[in-house]
Structures are given as C-alpha cells and as structure tokens.
Amino acid sequence: MRCVIARFPFDLVKSEVQAAMKGIKPEPTTGECVIIGRRTYPVKQVGEVITRQDRRDFTAGEVTRALTRLGFTCRATPAPATGAALRHVPLSEGVSAEGDAVFEDGALFEADGAFEGGAVFEVGPRAF
C-alpha cells in the first residue's frame, strides 16, 4: 500500500513491516503505540525502522495512519496500572491531631498551615 510519511512515498506491505520488526526489542511506550505480533511498539520506533529516517522527520500521526491502513492495531499508551492517583479526602478524616495529612498507608504529609477548600488529597494506587 502506498503511504506518504515525511513527504516521501513508501510502498508498505503488512508482511514486510512484520518481518522488519521481527527481532527488534520494543522500547518503552510513552505515546501512540502499535501491536505487531504479540509485541507493542511505539509508532515512532516502527516508523524509524520501516522508513530508515530519523524519527524527528515524521509525526506519530503519519505512521499511525499508515499502519492502521495496513491493518495493524494502533492505540494510545494506556496509563500504568500501578501509577498513583489522587483521591479527595475530607479535612476531618485526613488530618491527624498534629495537623499532618495522614494517608491510607500510614505515611504523613507535613502540613504548613491551612488547606485550600478545607480538604487534602490522598495519593494512592487506585485511579478514580
């Protein structure tokens, strides 16, 4: 399939893209990603391999469009499951007698006075 990436035309075939990426270790994904085989690659890494151009010369959108047209699954990188999330805690529940914000895991946050809006935010492993 003919695709234009960074103002250059390329004739890409799905099997050739798969063959080009075979044996290449995926880099950590931070933006758009594509699933090739059982691996998830950043689209910029795939674009660099299939075009032999520097990844600063093309956009992730150009490569994503081309790979989607070839039949690959492209998507945004999901948020890490272990990432911290903020949870609203009423001031009366989240402050110890000393005025420190108390978190579920028992950690203390040193308070420097009043909290805006009468509440603190708790950092935890869950996303709400």
PDB file of N, CA and C in Angstrom, residues 4-101:
ATOM      1  N   VAL A   4       2.403   8.034   2.385  1.00  0.00           N
ATOM      2  CA  VAL A   4       3.339   9.160   2.417  1.00  0.00           C
ATOM      3  C   VAL A   4       3.673   9.447   3.877  1.00  0.00           C
ATOM      4  N   ILE A   5       4.965   9.359   4.186  1.00  0.00           N
ATOM      5  CA  ILE A   5       5.454   9.655   5.535  1.00  0.00           C
ATOM      6  C   ILE A   5       6.611  10.625   5.383  1.00  0.00           C
ATOM      7  N   ALA A   6       6.512  11.749   6.055  1.00  0.00           N
ATOM      8  CA  ALA A   6       7.533  12.802   5.996  1.00  0.00           C
ATOM      9  C   ALA A   6       7.780  13.249   4.551  1.00  0.00           C
ATOM     10  N   ARG A   7       6.712  13.405   3.811  1.00  0.00           N
ATOM     11  CA  ARG A   7       6.719  13.882   2.424  1.00  0.00           C
ATOM     12  C   ARG A   7       7.383  12.916   1.447  1.00  0.00           C
ATOM     13  N   PHE A   8       7.653  11.686   1.880  1.00  0.00           N
ATOM     14  CA  PHE A   8       8.237  10.685   0.990  1.00  0.00           C
ATOM     15  C   PHE A   8       7.246   9.535   0.804  1.00  0.00           C
ATOM     16  N   PRO A   9       7.064   9.074  -0.427  1.00  0.00           N
ATOM     17  CA  PRO A   9       6.155   7.945  -0.659  1.00  0.00           C
ATOM     18  C   PRO A   9       6.834   6.611  -0.330  1.00  0.00           C
ATOM     19  N   PHE A  10       6.060   5.714   0.282  1.00  0.00           N
ATOM     20  CA  PHE A  10       6.539   4.375   0.617  1.00  0.00           C
ATOM     21  C   PHE A  10       5.491   3.367   0.177  1.00  0.00           C
ATOM     22  N   ASP A  11       5.937   2.257  -0.380  1.00  0.00           N
ATOM     23  CA  ASP A  11       5.060   1.137  -0.703  1.00  0.00           C
ATOM     24  C   ASP A  11       5.228   0.118   0.414  1.00  0.00           C
ATOM     25  N   LEU A  12       4.276   0.110   1.338  1.00  0.00           N
ATOM     26  CA  LEU A  12       4.367  -0.755   2.512  1.00  0.00           C
ATOM     27  C   LEU A  12       3.437  -1.953   2.370  1.00  0.00           C
ATOM     28  N   VAL A  13       3.904  -3.087   2.847  1.00  0.00           N
ATOM     29  CA  VAL A  13       3.124  -4.318   2.878  1.00  0.00           C
ATOM     30  C   VAL A  13       3.161  -4.822   4.320  1.00  0.00           C
ATOM     31  N   LYS A  14       2.020  -5.277   4.806  1.00  0.00           N
ATOM     32  CA  LYS A  14       1.933  -5.701   6.206  1.00  0.00           C
ATOM     33  C   LYS A  14       2.975  -6.762   6.549  1.00  0.00           C
ATOM     34  N   SER A  15       3.152  -7.746   5.714  1.00  0.00           N
ATOM     35  CA  SER A  15       4.114  -8.821   6.000  1.00  0.00           C
ATOM     36  C   SER A  15       5.552  -8.289   6.034  1.00  0.00           C
ATOM     37  N   GLU A  16       5.851  -7.290   5.217  1.00  0.00           N
ATOM     38  CA  GLU A  16       7.194  -6.710   5.223  1.00  0.00           C
ATOM     39  C   GLU A  16       7.450  -5.903   6.492  1.00  0.00           C
ATOM     40  N   VAL A  17       6.412  -5.221   6.980  1.00  0.00           N
ATOM     41  CA  VAL A  17       6.545  -4.482   8.237  1.00  0.00           C
ATOM     42  C   VAL A  17       6.778  -5.472   9.376  1.00  0.00           C
ATOM     43  N   GLN A  18       6.021  -6.562   9.391  1.00  0.00           N
ATOM     44  CA  GLN A  18       6.201  -7.584  10.428  1.00  0.00           C
ATOM     45  C   GLN A  18       7.607  -8.174  10.373  1.00  0.00           C
ATOM     46  N   ALA A  19       8.090  -8.452   9.171  1.00  0.00           N
ATOM     47  CA  ALA A  19       9.436  -9.010   9.013  1.00  0.00           C
ATOM     48  C   ALA A  19      10.507  -8.016   9.456  1.00  0.00           C
ATOM     49  N   ALA A  20      10.303  -6.725   9.163  1.00  0.00           N
ATOM     50  CA  ALA A  20      11.276  -5.700   9.546  1.00  0.00           C
ATOM     51  C   ALA A  20      11.365  -5.554  11.066  1.00  0.00           C
ATOM     52  N   MET A  21      10.233  -5.752  11.758  1.00  0.00           N
ATOM     53  CA  MET A  21      10.208  -5.573  13.211  1.00  0.00           C
ATOM     54  C   MET A  21      10.559  -6.858  13.961  1.00  0.00           C
ATOM     55  N   LYS A  22      10.665  -7.961  13.260  1.00  0.00           N
ATOM     56  CA  LYS A  22      10.995  -9.226  13.908  1.00  0.00           C
ATOM     57  C   LYS A  22      12.412  -9.147  14.484  1.00  0.00           C
ATOM     58  N   GLY A  23      12.535  -9.518  15.741  1.00  0.00           N
ATOM     59  CA  GLY A  23      13.841  -9.491  16.399  1.00  0.00           C
ATOM     60  C   GLY A  23      14.216  -8.153  16.988  1.00  0.00           C
ATOM     61  N   ILE A  24      13.378  -7.136  16.823  1.00  0.00           N
ATOM     62  CA  ILE A  24      13.668  -5.817  17.395  1.00  0.00           C
ATOM     63  C   ILE A  24      12.929  -5.697  18.721  1.00  0.00           C
ATOM     64  N   LYS A  25      13.664  -5.356  19.761  1.00  0.00           N
ATOM     65  CA  LYS A  25      13.092  -5.223  21.096  1.00  0.00           C
ATOM     66  C   LYS A  25      12.292  -3.923  21.183  1.00  0.00           C
ATOM     67  N   PRO A  26      11.041  -3.998  21.647  1.00  0.00           N
ATOM     68  CA  PRO A  26      10.238  -2.774  21.779  1.00  0.00           C
ATOM     69  C   PRO A  26      10.801  -1.835  22.850  1.00  0.00           C
ATOM     70  N   GLU A  27      10.808  -0.558  22.534  1.00  0.00           N
ATOM     71  CA  GLU A  27      11.184   0.454  23.513  1.00  0.00           C
ATOM     72  C   GLU A  27       9.978   0.704  24.414  1.00  0.00           C
ATOM     73  N   PRO A  28      10.178   1.315  25.568  1.00  0.00           N
ATOM     74  CA  PRO A  28       9.028   1.664  26.410  1.00  0.00           C
ATOM     75  C   PRO A  28       8.106   2.634  25.665  1.00  0.00           C
ATOM     76  N   THR A  29       6.805   2.403  25.763  1.00  0.00           N
ATOM     77  CA  THR A  29       5.856   3.258  25.051  1.00  0.00           C
ATOM     78  C   THR A  29       5.462   4.446  25.915  1.00  0.00           C
ATOM     79  N   THR A  30       5.496   5.619  25.318  1.00  0.00           N
ATOM     80  CA  THR A  30       5.103   6.833  26.024  1.00  0.00           C
ATOM     81  C   THR A  30       4.012   7.591  25.298  1.00  0.00           C
ATOM     82  N   GLY A  31       3.706   7.203  24.093  1.00  0.00           N
ATOM     83  CA  GLY A  31       2.682   7.893  23.310  1.00  0.00           C
ATOM     84  C   GLY A  31       1.881   6.880  22.526  1.00  0.00           C
ATOM     85  N   GLU A  32       1.692   7.140  21.247  1.00  0.00           N
ATOM     86  CA  GLU A  32       0.972   6.210  20.389  1.00  0.00           C
ATOM     87  C   GLU A  32       1.772   4.916  20.256  1.00  0.00           C
ATOM     88  N   CYS A  33       1.056   3.790  20.201  1.00  0.00           N
ATOM     89  CA  CYS A  33       1.741   2.507  20.052  1.00  0.00           C
ATOM     90  C   CYS A  33       0.988   1.629  19.056  1.00  0.00           C
ATOM     91  N   VAL A  34       1.679   0.616  18.551  1.00  0.00           N
ATOM     92  CA  VAL A  34       1.113  -0.299  17.565  1.00  0.00           C
ATOM     93  C   VAL A  34       1.433  -1.724  18.004  1.00  0.00           C
ATOM     94  N   ILE A  35       0.479  -2.616  17.793  1.00  0.00           N
ATOM     95  CA  ILE A  35       0.683  -4.020  18.133  1.00  0.00           C
ATOM     96  C   ILE A  35       1.095  -4.756  16.866  1.00  0.00           C
ATOM     97  N   ILE A  36       2.287  -5.326  16.903  1.00  0.00           N
ATOM     98  CA  ILE A  36       2.805  -6.118  15.786  1.00  0.00           C
ATOM     99  C   ILE A  36       3.144  -7.489  16.359  1.00  0.00           C
ATOM    100  N   GLY A  37       2.421  -8.497  15.913  1.00  0.00           N
ATOM    101  CA  GLY A  37       2.563  -9.820  16.507  1.00  0.00           C
ATOM    102  C   GLY A  37       2.007  -9.786  17.911  1.00  0.00           C
ATOM    103  N   ARG A  38       2.824 -10.167  18.870  1.00  0.00           N
ATOM    104  CA  ARG A  38       2.397 -10.106  20.276  1.00  0.00           C
ATOM    105  C   ARG A  38       3.099  -8.991  21.034  1.00  0.00           C
ATOM    106  N   ARG A  39       3.794  -8.124  20.319  1.00  0.00           N
ATOM    107  CA  ARG A  39       4.544  -7.038  20.961  1.00  0.00           C
ATOM    108  C   ARG A  39       3.901  -5.686  20.674  1.00  0.00           C
ATOM    109  N   THR A  40       4.086  -4.780  21.615  1.00  0.00           N
ATOM    110  CA  THR A  40       3.598  -3.409  21.463  1.00  0.00           C
ATOM    111  C   THR A  40       4.791  -2.486  21.297  1.00  0.00           C
ATOM    112  N   TYR A  41       4.835  -1.807  20.162  1.00  0.00           N
ATOM    113  CA  TYR A  41       5.941  -0.910  19.832  1.00  0.00           C
ATOM    114  C   TYR A  41       5.448   0.535  19.797  1.00  0.00           C
ATOM    115  N   PRO A  42       6.305   1.489  20.145  1.00  0.00           N
ATOM    116  CA  PRO A  42       5.972   2.892  19.886  1.00  0.00           C
ATOM    117  C   PRO A  42       5.933   3.113  18.369  1.00  0.00           C
ATOM    118  N   VAL A  43       4.959   3.869  17.875  1.00  0.00           N
ATOM    119  CA  VAL A  43       4.853   4.063  16.426  1.00  0.00           C
ATOM    120  C   VAL A  43       6.077   4.777  15.866  1.00  0.00           C
ATOM    121  N   LYS A  44       6.705   5.618  16.644  1.00  0.00           N
ATOM    122  CA  LYS A  44       7.914   6.304  16.171  1.00  0.00           C
ATOM    123  C   LYS A  44       9.055   5.311  15.944  1.00  0.00           C
ATOM    124  N   GLN A  45       9.178   4.290  16.791  1.00  0.00           N
ATOM    125  CA  GLN A  45      10.202   3.272  16.605  1.00  0.00           C
ATOM    126  C   GLN A  45       9.940   2.490  15.319  1.00  0.00           C
ATOM    127  N   VAL A  46       8.689   2.108  15.095  1.00  0.00           N
ATOM    128  CA  VAL A  46       8.333   1.370  13.881  1.00  0.00           C
ATOM    129  C   VAL A  46       8.571   2.250  12.659  1.00  0.00           C
ATOM    130  N   GLY A  47       8.172   3.512  12.730  1.00  0.00           N
ATOM    131  CA  GLY A  47       8.382   4.429  11.618  1.00  0.00           C
ATOM    132  C   GLY A  47       9.841   4.581  11.263  1.00  0.00           C
ATOM    133  N   GLU A  48      10.699   4.643  12.262  1.00  0.00           N
ATOM    134  CA  GLU A  48      12.134   4.767  12.027  1.00  0.00           C
ATOM    135  C   GLU A  48      12.681   3.527  11.317  1.00  0.00           C
ATOM    136  N   VAL A  49      12.199   2.352  11.699  1.00  0.00           N
ATOM    137  CA  VAL A  49      12.681   1.101  11.093  1.00  0.00           C
ATOM    138  C   VAL A  49      12.186   0.969   9.654  1.00  0.00           C
ATOM    139  N   ILE A  50      10.892   1.220   9.420  1.00  0.00           N
ATOM    140  CA  ILE A  50      10.353   0.972   8.079  1.00  0.00           C
ATOM    141  C   ILE A  50      10.708   2.059   7.070  1.00  0.00           C
ATOM    142  N   THR A  51      10.983   3.288   7.537  1.00  0.00           N
ATOM    143  CA  THR A  51      11.317   4.370   6.599  1.00  0.00           C
ATOM    144  C   THR A  51      12.817   4.630   6.516  1.00  0.00           C
ATOM    145  N   ARG A  52      13.567   4.151   7.512  1.00  0.00           N
ATOM    146  CA  ARG A  52      15.005   4.412   7.624  1.00  0.00           C
ATOM    147  C   ARG A  52      15.294   5.917   7.738  1.00  0.00           C
ATOM    148  N   GLN A  53      14.347   6.633   8.318  1.00  0.00           N
ATOM    149  CA  GLN A  53      14.517   8.066   8.556  1.00  0.00           C
ATOM    150  C   GLN A  53      14.611   8.306  10.056  1.00  0.00           C
ATOM    151  N   ASP A  54      15.165   9.446  10.411  1.00  0.00           N
ATOM    152  CA  ASP A  54      15.211   9.844  11.807  1.00  0.00           C
ATOM    153  C   ASP A  54      13.784  10.086  12.286  1.00  0.00           C
ATOM    154  N   ARG A  55      13.472   9.683  13.502  1.00  0.00           N
ATOM    155  CA  ARG A  55      12.098   9.817  13.987  1.00  0.00           C
ATOM    156  C   ARG A  55      11.658  11.258  14.202  1.00  0.00           C
ATOM    157  N   ARG A  56      12.590  12.185  14.154  1.00  0.00           N
ATOM    158  CA  ARG A  56      12.205  13.598  14.231  1.00  0.00           C
ATOM    159  C   ARG A  56      11.675  14.116  12.907  1.00  0.00           C
ATOM    160  N   ASP A  57      11.853  13.330  11.816  1.00  0.00           N
ATOM    161  CA  ASP A  57      11.431  13.768  10.485  1.00  0.00           C
ATOM    162  C   ASP A  57       9.966  13.504  10.178  1.00  0.00           C
ATOM    163  N   PHE A  58       9.290  12.711  10.999  1.00  0.00           N
ATOM    164  CA  PHE A  58       7.884  12.401  10.746  1.00  0.00           C
ATOM    165  C   PHE A  58       7.103  12.460  12.052  1.00  0.00           C
ATOM    166  N   THR A  59       5.787  12.502  11.932  1.00  0.00           N
ATOM    167  CA  THR A  59       4.942  12.557  13.119  1.00  0.00           C
ATOM    168  C   THR A  59       4.406  11.167  13.436  1.00  0.00           C
ATOM    169  N   ALA A  60       4.009  10.995  14.667  1.00  0.00           N
ATOM    170  CA  ALA A  60       3.391   9.728  15.075  1.00  0.00           C
ATOM    171  C   ALA A  60       2.081   9.530  14.322  1.00  0.00           C
ATOM    172  N   GLY A  61       1.389  10.613  14.031  1.00  0.00           N
ATOM    173  CA  GLY A  61       0.126  10.527  13.298  1.00  0.00           C
ATOM    174  C   GLY A  61       0.290   9.971  11.895  1.00  0.00           C
ATOM    175  N   GLU A  62       1.355  10.370  11.220  1.00  0.00           N
ATOM    176  CA  GLU A  62       1.612   9.852   9.869  1.00  0.00           C
ATOM    177  C   GLU A  62       1.815   8.341   9.888  1.00  0.00           C
ATOM    178  N   VAL A  63       2.617   7.875  10.826  1.00  0.00           N
ATOM    179  CA  VAL A  63       2.903   6.442  10.916  1.00  0.00           C
ATOM    180  C   VAL A  63       1.662   5.685  11.388  1.00  0.00           C
ATOM    181  N   THR A  64       0.940   6.252  12.336  1.00  0.00           N
ATOM    182  CA  THR A  64      -0.287   5.615  12.832  1.00  0.00           C
ATOM    183  C   THR A  64      -1.289   5.426  11.705  1.00  0.00           C
ATOM    184  N   ARG A  65      -1.480   6.452  10.891  1.00  0.00           N
ATOM    185  CA  ARG A  65      -2.416   6.334   9.757  1.00  0.00           C
ATOM    186  C   ARG A  65      -1.978   5.239   8.791  1.00  0.00           C
ATOM    187  N   ALA A  66      -0.691   5.203   8.485  1.00  0.00           N
ATOM    188  CA  ALA A  66      -0.178   4.199   7.547  1.00  0.00           C
ATOM    189  C   ALA A  66      -0.345   2.790   8.108  1.00  0.00           C
ATOM    190  N   LEU A  67       0.003   2.591   9.378  1.00  0.00           N
ATOM    191  CA  LEU A  67      -0.090   1.267   9.974  1.00  0.00           C
ATOM    192  C   LEU A  67      -1.533   0.819  10.151  1.00  0.00           C
ATOM    193  N   THR A  68      -2.413   1.751  10.448  1.00  0.00           N
ATOM    194  CA  THR A  68      -3.840   1.421  10.561  1.00  0.00           C
ATOM    195  C   THR A  68      -4.379   0.981   9.211  1.00  0.00           C
ATOM    196  N   ARG A  69      -3.990   1.676   8.142  1.00  0.00           N
ATOM    197  CA  ARG A  69      -4.434   1.293   6.798  1.00  0.00           C
ATOM    198  C   ARG A  69      -3.913  -0.082   6.398  1.00  0.00           C
ATOM    199  N   LEU A  70      -2.765  -0.477   6.947  1.00  0.00           N
ATOM    200  CA  LEU A  70      -2.215  -1.805   6.664  1.00  0.00           C
ATOM    201  C   LEU A  70      -2.898  -2.905   7.485  1.00  0.00           C
ATOM    202  N   GLY A  71      -3.687  -2.512   8.483  1.00  0.00           N
ATOM    203  CA  GLY A  71      -4.418  -3.492   9.286  1.00  0.00           C
ATOM    204  C   GLY A  71      -3.871  -3.737  10.674  1.00  0.00           C
ATOM    205  N   PHE A  72      -2.894  -2.933  11.103  1.00  0.00           N
ATOM    206  CA  PHE A  72      -2.363  -3.073  12.452  1.00  0.00           C
ATOM    207  C   PHE A  72      -3.257  -2.333  13.442  1.00  0.00           C
ATOM    208  N   THR A  73      -3.230  -2.782  14.689  1.00  0.00           N
ATOM    209  CA  THR A  73      -3.980  -2.117  15.752  1.00  0.00           C
ATOM    210  C   THR A  73      -3.097  -1.059  16.388  1.00  0.00           C
ATOM    211  N   CYS A  74      -3.537   0.189  16.304  1.00  0.00           N
ATOM    212  CA  CYS A  74      -2.806   1.313  16.902  1.00  0.00           C
ATOM    213  C   CYS A  74      -3.670   1.910  17.992  1.00  0.00           C
ATOM    214  N   ARG A  75      -3.025   2.339  19.073  1.00  0.00           N
ATOM    215  CA  ARG A  75      -3.772   2.972  20.169  1.00  0.00           C
ATOM    216  C   ARG A  75      -2.838   3.824  21.008  1.00  0.00           C
ATOM    217  N   ALA A  76      -3.448   4.637  21.849  1.00  0.00           N
ATOM    218  CA  ALA A  76      -2.670   5.452  22.775  1.00  0.00           C
ATOM    219  C   ALA A  76      -2.154   4.548  23.883  1.00  0.00           C
ATOM    220  N   THR A  77      -1.030   4.908  24.458  1.00  0.00           N
ATOM    221  CA  THR A  77      -0.471   4.115  25.536  1.00  0.00           C
ATOM    222  C   THR A  77      -1.393   4.185  26.741  1.00  0.00           C
ATOM    223  N   PRO A  78      -1.784   3.032  27.298  1.00  0.00           N
ATOM    224  CA  PRO A  78      -2.642   3.059  28.491  1.00  0.00           C
ATOM    225  C   PRO A  78      -1.863   3.567  29.695  1.00  0.00           C
ATOM    226  N   ALA A  79      -2.576   4.172  30.633  1.00  0.00           N
ATOM    227  CA  ALA A  79      -1.957   4.652  31.856  1.00  0.00           C
ATOM    228  C   ALA A  79      -1.445   3.454  32.655  1.00  0.00           C
ATOM    229  N   PRO A  80      -0.308   3.580  33.309  1.00  0.00           N
ATOM    230  CA  PRO A  80       0.220   2.462  34.079  1.00  0.00           C
ATOM    231  C   PRO A  80      -0.732   2.076  35.208  1.00  0.00           C
ATOM    232  N   ALA A  81      -0.922   0.791  35.405  1.00  0.00           N
ATOM    233  CA  ALA A  81      -1.852   0.296  36.422  1.00  0.00           C
ATOM    234  C   ALA A  81      -1.355   0.573  37.829  1.00  0.00           C
ATOM    235  N   THR A  82      -0.065   0.717  38.014  1.00  0.00           N
ATOM    236  CA  THR A  82       0.487   0.925  39.352  1.00  0.00           C
ATOM    237  C   THR A  82       0.702   2.398  39.661  1.00  0.00           C
ATOM    238  N   GLY A  83       0.302   3.279  38.774  1.00  0.00           N
ATOM    239  CA  GLY A  83       0.515   4.710  38.984  1.00  0.00           C
ATOM    240  C   GLY A  83      -0.320   5.249  40.127  1.00  0.00           C
ATOM    241  N   ALA A  84       0.164   6.294  40.736  1.00  0.00           N
ATOM    242  CA  ALA A  84      -0.558   6.905  41.844  1.00  0.00           C
ATOM    243  C   ALA A  84      -1.717   7.743  41.322  1.00  0.00           C
ATOM    244  N   ALA A  85      -2.796   7.769  42.077  1.00  0.00           N
ATOM    245  CA  ALA A  85      -3.960   8.566  41.720  1.00  0.00           C
ATOM    246  C   ALA A  85      -4.330   9.446  42.906  1.00  0.00           C
ATOM    247  N   LEU A  86      -4.973  10.556  42.626  1.00  0.00           N
ATOM    248  CA  LEU A  86      -5.408  11.450  43.691  1.00  0.00           C
ATOM    249  C   LEU A  86      -6.838  11.118  44.093  1.00  0.00           C
ATOM    250  N   ARG A  87      -7.080  11.133  45.389  1.00  0.00           N
ATOM    251  CA  ARG A  87      -8.423  10.893  45.892  1.00  0.00           C
ATOM    252  C   ARG A  87      -8.730  11.980  46.899  1.00  0.00           C
ATOM    253  N   HIS A  88      -9.915  12.571  46.791  1.00  0.00           N
ATOM    254  CA  HIS A  88     -10.324  13.642  47.693  1.00  0.00           C
ATOM    255  C   HIS A  88     -10.665  13.053  49.052  1.00  0.00           C
ATOM    256  N   VAL A  89     -10.103  13.637  50.115  1.00  0.00           N
ATOM    257  CA  VAL A  89     -10.386  13.199  51.478  1.00  0.00           C
ATOM    258  C   VAL A  89     -10.871  14.413  52.249  1.00  0.00           C
ATOM    259  N   PRO A  90     -12.039  14.332  52.894  1.00  0.00           N
ATOM    260  CA  PRO A  90     -12.496  15.471  53.700  1.00  0.00           C
ATOM    261  C   PRO A  90     -11.464  15.806  54.777  1.00  0.00           C
ATOM    262  N   LEU A  91     -11.342  17.074  55.099  1.00  0.00           N
ATOM    263  CA  LEU A  91     -10.347  17.537  56.047  1.00  0.00           C
ATOM    264  C   LEU A  91     -10.472  16.835  57.389  1.00  0.00           C
ATOM    265  N   SER A  92     -11.692  16.596  57.847  1.00  0.00           N
ATOM    266  CA  SER A  92     -11.891  15.977  59.156  1.00  0.00           C
ATOM    267  C   SER A  92     -11.374  14.546  59.190  1.00  0.00           C
ATOM    268  N   GLU A  93     -11.338  13.852  58.057  1.00  0.00           N
ATOM    269  CA  GLU A  93     -10.885  12.468  58.018  1.00  0.00           C
ATOM    270  C   GLU A  93      -9.395  12.354  57.706  1.00  0.00           C
ATOM    271  N   GLY A  94      -8.818  13.366  57.090  1.00  0.00           N
ATOM    272  CA  GLY A  94      -7.464  13.216  56.583  1.00  0.00           C
ATOM    273  C   GLY A  94      -6.387  13.935  57.353  1.00  0.00           C
ATOM    274  N   VAL A  95      -6.695  14.447  58.571  1.00  0.00           N
ATOM    275  CA  VAL A  95      -5.683  15.200  59.307  1.00  0.00           C
ATOM    276  C   VAL A  95      -5.540  14.616  60.703  1.00  0.00           C
ATOM    277  N   SER A  96      -4.317  14.406  61.117  1.00  0.00           N
ATOM    278  CA  SER A  96      -4.068  13.899  62.461  1.00  0.00           C
ATOM    279  C   SER A  96      -4.169  15.039  63.467  1.00  0.00           C
ATOM    280  N   ALA A  97      -4.042  14.710  64.721  1.00  0.00           N
ATOM    281  CA  ALA A  97      -4.122  15.718  65.784  1.00  0.00           C
ATOM    282  C   ALA A  97      -2.993  16.734  65.669  1.00  0.00           C
ATOM    283  N   GLU A  98      -1.876  16.330  65.066  1.00  0.00           N
ATOM    284  CA  GLU A  98      -0.735  17.241  64.922  1.00  0.00           C
ATOM    285  C   GLU A  98      -0.893  18.162  63.712  1.00  0.00           C
ATOM    286  N   GLY A  99      -1.935  17.962  62.882  1.00  0.00           N
ATOM    287  CA  GLY A  99      -2.133  18.807  61.711  1.00  0.00           C
ATOM    288  C   GLY A  99      -1.503  18.261  60.450  1.00  0.00           C
ATOM    289  N   ASP A 100      -0.991  17.028  60.504  1.00  0.00           N
ATOM    290  CA  ASP A 100      -0.399  16.411  59.324  1.00  0.00           C
ATOM    291  C   ASP A 100      -1.470  15.637  58.563  1.00  0.00           C
ATOM    292  N   ALA A 101      -1.376  15.626  57.253  1.00  0.00           N
ATOM    293  CA  ALA A 101      -2.287  14.827  56.448  1.00  0.00           C
ATOM    294  C   ALA A 101      -1.863  13.374  56.557  1.00  0.00           C
TER     295      ALA A 101
END
